[in-house]
mmCIF file of C-alpha atoms and ligand atoms in Angstrom:
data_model
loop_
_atom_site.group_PDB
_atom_site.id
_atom_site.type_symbol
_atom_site.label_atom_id
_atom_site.label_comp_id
_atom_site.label_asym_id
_atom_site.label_seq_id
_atom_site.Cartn_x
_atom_site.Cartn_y
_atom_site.Cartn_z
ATOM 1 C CA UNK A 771 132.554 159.970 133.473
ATOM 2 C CA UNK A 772 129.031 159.451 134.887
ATOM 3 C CA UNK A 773 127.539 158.363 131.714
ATOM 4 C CA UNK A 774 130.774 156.156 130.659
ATOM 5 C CA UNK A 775 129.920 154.865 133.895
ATOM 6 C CA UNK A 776 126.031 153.870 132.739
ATOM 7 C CA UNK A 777 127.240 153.193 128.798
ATOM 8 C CA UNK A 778 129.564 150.564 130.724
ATOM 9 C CA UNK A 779 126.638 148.931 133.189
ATOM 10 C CA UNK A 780 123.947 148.890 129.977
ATOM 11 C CA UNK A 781 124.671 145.155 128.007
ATOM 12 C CA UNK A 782 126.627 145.214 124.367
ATOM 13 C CA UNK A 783 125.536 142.575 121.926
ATOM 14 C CA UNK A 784 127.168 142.510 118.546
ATOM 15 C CA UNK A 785 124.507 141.045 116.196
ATOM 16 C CA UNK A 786 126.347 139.423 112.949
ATOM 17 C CA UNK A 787 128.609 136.757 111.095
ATOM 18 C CA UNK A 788 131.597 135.546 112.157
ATOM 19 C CA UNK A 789 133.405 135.637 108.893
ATOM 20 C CA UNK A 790 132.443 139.261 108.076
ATOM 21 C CA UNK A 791 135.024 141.596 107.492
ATOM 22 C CA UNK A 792 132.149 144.787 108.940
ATOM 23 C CA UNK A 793 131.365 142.080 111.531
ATOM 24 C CA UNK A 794 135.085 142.193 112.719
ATOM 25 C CA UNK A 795 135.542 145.950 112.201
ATOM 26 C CA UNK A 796 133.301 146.406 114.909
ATOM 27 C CA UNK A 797 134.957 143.644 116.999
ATOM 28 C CA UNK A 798 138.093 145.438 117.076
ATOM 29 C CA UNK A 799 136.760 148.628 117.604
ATOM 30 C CA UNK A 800 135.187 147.258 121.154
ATOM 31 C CA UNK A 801 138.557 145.356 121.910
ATOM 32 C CA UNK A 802 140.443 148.483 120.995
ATOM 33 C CA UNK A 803 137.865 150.413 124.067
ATOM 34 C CA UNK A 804 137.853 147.705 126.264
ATOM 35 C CA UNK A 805 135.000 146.790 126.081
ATOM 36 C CA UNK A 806 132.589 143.429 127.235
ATOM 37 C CA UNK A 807 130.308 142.134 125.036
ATOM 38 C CA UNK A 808 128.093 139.596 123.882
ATOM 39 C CA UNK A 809 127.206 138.301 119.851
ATOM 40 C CA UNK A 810 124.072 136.619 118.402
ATOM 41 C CA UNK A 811 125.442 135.082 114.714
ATOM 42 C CA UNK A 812 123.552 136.411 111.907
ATOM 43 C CA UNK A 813 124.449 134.904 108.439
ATOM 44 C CA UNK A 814 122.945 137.556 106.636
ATOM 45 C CA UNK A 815 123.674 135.143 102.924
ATOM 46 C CA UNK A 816 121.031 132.770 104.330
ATOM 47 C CA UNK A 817 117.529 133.420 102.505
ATOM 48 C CA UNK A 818 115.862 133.254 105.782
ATOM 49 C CA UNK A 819 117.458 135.761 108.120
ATOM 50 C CA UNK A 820 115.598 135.952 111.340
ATOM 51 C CA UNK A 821 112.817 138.989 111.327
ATOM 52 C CA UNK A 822 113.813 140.090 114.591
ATOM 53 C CA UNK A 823 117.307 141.099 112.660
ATOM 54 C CA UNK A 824 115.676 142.256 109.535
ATOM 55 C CA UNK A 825 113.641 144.379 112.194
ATOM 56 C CA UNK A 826 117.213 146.064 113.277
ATOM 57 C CA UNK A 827 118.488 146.116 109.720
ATOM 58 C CA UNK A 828 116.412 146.527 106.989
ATOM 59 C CA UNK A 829 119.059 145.979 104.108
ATOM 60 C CA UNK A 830 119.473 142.432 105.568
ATOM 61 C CA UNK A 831 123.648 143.560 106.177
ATOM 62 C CA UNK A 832 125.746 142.464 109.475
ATOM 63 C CA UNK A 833 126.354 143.892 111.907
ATOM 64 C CA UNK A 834 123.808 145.632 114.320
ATOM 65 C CA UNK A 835 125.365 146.806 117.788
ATOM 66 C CA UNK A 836 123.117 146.898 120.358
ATOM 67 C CA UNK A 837 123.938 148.683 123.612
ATOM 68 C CA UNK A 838 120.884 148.329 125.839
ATOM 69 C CA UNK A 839 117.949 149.496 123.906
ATOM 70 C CA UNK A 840 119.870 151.145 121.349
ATOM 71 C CA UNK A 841 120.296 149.635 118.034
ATOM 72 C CA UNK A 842 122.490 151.152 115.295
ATOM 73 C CA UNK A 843 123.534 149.320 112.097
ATOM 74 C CA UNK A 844 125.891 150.667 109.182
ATOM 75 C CA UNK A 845 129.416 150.186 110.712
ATOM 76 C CA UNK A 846 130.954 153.615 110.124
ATOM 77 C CA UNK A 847 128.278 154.706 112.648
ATOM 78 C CA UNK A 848 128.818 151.597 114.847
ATOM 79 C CA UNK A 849 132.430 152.687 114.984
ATOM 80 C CA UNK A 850 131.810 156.536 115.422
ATOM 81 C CA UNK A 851 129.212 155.143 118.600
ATOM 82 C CA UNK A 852 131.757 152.757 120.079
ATOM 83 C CA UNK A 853 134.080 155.880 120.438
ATOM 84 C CA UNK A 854 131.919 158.073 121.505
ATOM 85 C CA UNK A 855 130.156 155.515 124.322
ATOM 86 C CA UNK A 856 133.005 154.013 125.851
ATOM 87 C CA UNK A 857 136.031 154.958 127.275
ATOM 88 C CA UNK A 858 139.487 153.955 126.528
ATOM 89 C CA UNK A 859 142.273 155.574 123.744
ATOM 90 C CA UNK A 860 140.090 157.871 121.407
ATOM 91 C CA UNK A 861 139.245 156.108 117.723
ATOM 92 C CA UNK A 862 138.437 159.551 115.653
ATOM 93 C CA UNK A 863 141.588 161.736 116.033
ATOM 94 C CA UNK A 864 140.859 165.024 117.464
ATOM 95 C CA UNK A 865 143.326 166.770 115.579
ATOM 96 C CA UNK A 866 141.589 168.086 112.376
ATOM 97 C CA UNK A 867 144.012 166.804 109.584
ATOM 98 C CA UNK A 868 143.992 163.863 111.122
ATOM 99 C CA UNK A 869 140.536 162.969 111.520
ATOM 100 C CA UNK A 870 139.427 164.123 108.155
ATOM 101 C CA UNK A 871 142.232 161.450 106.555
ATOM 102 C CA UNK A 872 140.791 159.118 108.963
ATOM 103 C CA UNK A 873 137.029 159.557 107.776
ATOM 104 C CA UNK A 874 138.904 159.703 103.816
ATOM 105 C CA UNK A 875 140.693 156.322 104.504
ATOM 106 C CA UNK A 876 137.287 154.582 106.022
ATOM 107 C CA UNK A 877 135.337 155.781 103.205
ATOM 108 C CA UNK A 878 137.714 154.665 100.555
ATOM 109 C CA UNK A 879 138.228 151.149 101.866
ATOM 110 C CA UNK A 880 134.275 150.909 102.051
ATOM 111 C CA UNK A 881 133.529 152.082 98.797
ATOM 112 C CA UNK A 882 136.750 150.800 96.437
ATOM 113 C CA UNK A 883 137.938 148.146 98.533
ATOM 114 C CA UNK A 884 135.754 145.964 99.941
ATOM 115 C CA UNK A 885 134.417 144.758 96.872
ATOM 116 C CA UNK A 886 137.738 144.068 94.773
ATOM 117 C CA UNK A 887 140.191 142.666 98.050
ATOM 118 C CA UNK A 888 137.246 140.934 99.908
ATOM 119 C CA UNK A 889 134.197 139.791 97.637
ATOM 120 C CA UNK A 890 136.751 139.066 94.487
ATOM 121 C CA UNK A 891 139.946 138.226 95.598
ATOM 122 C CA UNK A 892 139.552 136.567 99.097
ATOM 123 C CA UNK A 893 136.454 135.064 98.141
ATOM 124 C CA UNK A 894 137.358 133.571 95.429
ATOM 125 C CA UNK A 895 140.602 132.514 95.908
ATOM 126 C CA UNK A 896 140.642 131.741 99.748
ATOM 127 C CA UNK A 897 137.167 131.347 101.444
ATOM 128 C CA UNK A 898 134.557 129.700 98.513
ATOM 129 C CA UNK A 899 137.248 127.056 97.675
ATOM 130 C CA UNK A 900 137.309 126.390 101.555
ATOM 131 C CA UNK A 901 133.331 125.908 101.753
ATOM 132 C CA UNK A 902 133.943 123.788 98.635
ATOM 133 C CA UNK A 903 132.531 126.256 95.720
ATOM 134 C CA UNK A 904 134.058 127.142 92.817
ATOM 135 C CA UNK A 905 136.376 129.999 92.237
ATOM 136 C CA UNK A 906 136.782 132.465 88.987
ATOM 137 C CA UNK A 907 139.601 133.549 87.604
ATOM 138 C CA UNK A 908 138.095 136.359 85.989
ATOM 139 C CA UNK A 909 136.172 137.616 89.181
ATOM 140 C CA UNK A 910 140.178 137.299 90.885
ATOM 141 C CA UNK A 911 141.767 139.235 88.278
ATOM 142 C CA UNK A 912 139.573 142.106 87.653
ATOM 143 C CA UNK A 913 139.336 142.658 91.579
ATOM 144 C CA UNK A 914 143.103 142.720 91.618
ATOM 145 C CA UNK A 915 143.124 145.009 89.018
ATOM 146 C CA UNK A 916 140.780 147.429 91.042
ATOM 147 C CA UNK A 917 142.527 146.745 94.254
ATOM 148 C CA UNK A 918 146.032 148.540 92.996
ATOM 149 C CA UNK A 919 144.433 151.434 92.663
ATOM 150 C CA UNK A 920 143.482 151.269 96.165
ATOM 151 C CA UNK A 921 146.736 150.417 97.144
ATOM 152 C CA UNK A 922 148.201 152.660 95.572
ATOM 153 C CA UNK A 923 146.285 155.763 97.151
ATOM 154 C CA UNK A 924 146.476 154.085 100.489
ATOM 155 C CA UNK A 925 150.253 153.577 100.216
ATOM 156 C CA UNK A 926 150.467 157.590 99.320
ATOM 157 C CA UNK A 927 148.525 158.051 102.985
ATOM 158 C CA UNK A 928 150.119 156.000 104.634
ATOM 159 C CA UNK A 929 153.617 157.769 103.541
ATOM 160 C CA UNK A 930 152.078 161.036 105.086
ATOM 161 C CA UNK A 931 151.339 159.321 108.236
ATOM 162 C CA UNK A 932 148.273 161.688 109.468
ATOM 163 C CA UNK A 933 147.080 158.210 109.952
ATOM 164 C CA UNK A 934 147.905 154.616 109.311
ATOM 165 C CA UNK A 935 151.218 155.864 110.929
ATOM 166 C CA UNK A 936 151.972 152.846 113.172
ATOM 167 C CA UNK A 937 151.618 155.045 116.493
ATOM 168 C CA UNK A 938 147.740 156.009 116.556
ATOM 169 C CA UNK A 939 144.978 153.450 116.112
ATOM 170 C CA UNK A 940 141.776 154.826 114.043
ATOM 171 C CA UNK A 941 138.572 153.816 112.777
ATOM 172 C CA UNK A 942 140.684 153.797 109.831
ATOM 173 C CA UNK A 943 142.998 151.052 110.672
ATOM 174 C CA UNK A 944 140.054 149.200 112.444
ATOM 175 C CA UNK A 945 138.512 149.440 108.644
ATOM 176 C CA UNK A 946 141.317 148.602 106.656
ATOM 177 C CA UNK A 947 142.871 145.902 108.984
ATOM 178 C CA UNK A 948 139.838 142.886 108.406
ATOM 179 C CA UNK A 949 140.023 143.655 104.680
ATOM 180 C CA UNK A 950 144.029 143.491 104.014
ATOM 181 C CA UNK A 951 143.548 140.287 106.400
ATOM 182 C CA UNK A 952 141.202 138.937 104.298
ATOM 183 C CA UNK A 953 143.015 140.036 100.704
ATOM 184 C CA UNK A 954 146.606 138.710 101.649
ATOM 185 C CA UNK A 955 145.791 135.550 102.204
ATOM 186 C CA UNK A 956 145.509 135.263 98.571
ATOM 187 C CA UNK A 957 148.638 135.139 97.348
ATOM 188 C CA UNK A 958 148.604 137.121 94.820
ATOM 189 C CA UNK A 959 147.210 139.900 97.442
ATOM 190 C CA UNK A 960 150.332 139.252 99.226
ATOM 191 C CA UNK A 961 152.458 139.717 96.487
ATOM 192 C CA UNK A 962 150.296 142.809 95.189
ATOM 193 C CA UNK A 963 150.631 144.552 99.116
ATOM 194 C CA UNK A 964 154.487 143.435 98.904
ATOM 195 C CA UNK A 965 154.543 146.805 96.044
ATOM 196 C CA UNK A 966 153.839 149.152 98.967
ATOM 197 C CA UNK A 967 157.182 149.851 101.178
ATOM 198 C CA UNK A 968 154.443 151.801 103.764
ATOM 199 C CA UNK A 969 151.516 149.759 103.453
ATOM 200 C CA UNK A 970 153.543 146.752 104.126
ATOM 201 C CA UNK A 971 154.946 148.333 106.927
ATOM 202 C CA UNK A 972 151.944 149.439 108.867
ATOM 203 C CA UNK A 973 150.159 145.778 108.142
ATOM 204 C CA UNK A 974 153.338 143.865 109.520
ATOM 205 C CA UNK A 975 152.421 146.285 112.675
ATOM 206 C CA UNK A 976 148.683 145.861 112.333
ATOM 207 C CA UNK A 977 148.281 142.527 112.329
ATOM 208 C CA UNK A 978 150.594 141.886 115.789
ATOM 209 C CA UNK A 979 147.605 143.702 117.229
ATOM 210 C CA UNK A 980 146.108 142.279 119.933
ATOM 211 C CA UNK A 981 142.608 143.836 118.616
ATOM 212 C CA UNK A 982 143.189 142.695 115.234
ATOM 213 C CA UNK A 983 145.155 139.143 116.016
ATOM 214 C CA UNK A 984 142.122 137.887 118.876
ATOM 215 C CA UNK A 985 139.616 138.766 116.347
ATOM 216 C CA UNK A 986 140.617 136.357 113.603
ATOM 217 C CA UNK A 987 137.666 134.698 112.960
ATOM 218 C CA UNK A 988 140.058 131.596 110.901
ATOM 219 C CA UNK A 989 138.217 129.905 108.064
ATOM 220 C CA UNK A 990 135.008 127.698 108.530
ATOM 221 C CA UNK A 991 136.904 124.708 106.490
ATOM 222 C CA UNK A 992 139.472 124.514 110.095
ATOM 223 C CA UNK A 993 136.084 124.966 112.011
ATOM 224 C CA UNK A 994 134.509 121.644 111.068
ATOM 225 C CA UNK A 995 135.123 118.855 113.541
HETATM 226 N N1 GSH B 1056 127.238 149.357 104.679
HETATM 227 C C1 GSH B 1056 127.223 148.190 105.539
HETATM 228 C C2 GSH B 1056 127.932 147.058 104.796
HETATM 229 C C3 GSH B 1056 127.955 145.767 105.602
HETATM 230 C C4 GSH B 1056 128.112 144.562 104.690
HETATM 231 O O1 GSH B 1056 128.111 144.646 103.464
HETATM 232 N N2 GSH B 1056 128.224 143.390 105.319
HETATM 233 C C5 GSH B 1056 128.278 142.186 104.535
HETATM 234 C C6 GSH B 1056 129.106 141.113 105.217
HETATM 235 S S1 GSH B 1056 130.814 141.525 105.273
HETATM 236 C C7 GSH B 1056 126.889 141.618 104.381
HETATM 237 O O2 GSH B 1056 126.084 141.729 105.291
HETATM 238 N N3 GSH B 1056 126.595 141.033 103.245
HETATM 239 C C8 GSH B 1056 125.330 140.425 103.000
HETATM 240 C C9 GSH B 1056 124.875 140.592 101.591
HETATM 241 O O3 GSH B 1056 125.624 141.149 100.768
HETATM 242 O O4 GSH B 1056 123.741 140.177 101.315
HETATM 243 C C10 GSH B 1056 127.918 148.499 106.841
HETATM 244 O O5 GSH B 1056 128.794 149.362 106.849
HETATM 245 O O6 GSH B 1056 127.576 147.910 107.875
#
């Protein structure tokens, strides 16, 4: 309790973009705790992004969570820190099964499904054509192709219900939520997720979240003016 106590006294600033799906991970991992905190905006697609970041991050990625005088980028380790720092309902299951699913499900979303949902389908269908760039088909069609697959392996965890289960809140679902946000607002991402009886289930449950909903950073195209 005493050093909740300091973690809680020592200033939070979430360095990053407001459209980024690892920007918003991190967001609703400090809702989820409770959390105060304050955010510098980082585009990290600009070519000039600020030293003093590139200092923090050297891959040039968002975000960076700073608590005090402690800096720590790559957002599995953001999340893992906000858990451990803060108090407030645990993130990382402490039941073994559990938490090893959890750590599965953040690791596949990160390495199969950012790409296809978020850089493929959401950007090309939904967010470039809002900022007024073109969109491929192609790019659109092989992500959707990829993202079944990852579906499909998330709809067989989420039918065993270690996590993803609609009762507990993870790192996993803070992972997973800003990237099935994201994909089904495409609609064919809606109609893809529509496939998966669980999947569908635990985003209908998800996204009522007041972590998840208050975090919706909305498109830039209904932020001009
Ligand atoms: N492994 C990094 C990935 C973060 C990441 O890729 N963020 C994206 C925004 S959602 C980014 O900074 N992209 C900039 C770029 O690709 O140059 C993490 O977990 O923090």
């Amino acid at each position: 309790m005493g050093d909740s106590l300091l973690n809680m006294n020592k200033p939070v600033v979430l360095r990053g973009y407001q459209f980024s799906v690892y920007n918003r991970i991190a967001r609703i991992a400090l809702h989820e705790k409770g959390v105060s905190y304050k955010t510098e905006e980082i585009d990290p697609f600009v070519e000039d992004v600020p030293e003093h970041y590139m200092r923090r991050q050297p891959f040039g990625r968002v975000p960076v969570l700073s608590h005090g005088t402690f800096d720590i980028y790559e957002t599995v380790a953001i999340g893992r820190y906000i858990d451990a720092a803060f108090d407030g309902p645990r993130l990382v299951p402490l039941e073994v099964e559990s938490l090893a699913r959890s750590a599965q499900i953040v690791s596949i979303v990160d390495s199969y499904g950012y790409r296809p949902m978020v850089r493929q389908v959401f950007a090309h269908r939904i967010f470039g054509p809002s900022i007024g760039e073109e969109s491929d088909e192609a790019e659109i069609e092989i992500g959707l192709a990829a993202s079944r697959t990852v579906l499909k392996a998330l709809e067989t965890l989420a039918t065993e219900a270690l996590v993803l289960n609609r009762q507990t809140f993870t790192l996993a679902d803070c992972h997973l939520a800003p990237m099935m946000a994201c994909f089904v607002q495409a609609p064919e991402g809606e109609a893809a997720l529509r496939n998966y009886a669980r999947l569908s289930a635990w985003w209908a449950w998800a996204s009522r979240r007041a972590s998840v909903a208050e975090t919706d950073p909305g498109l830039p195209v209904n932020q001009i003016g």
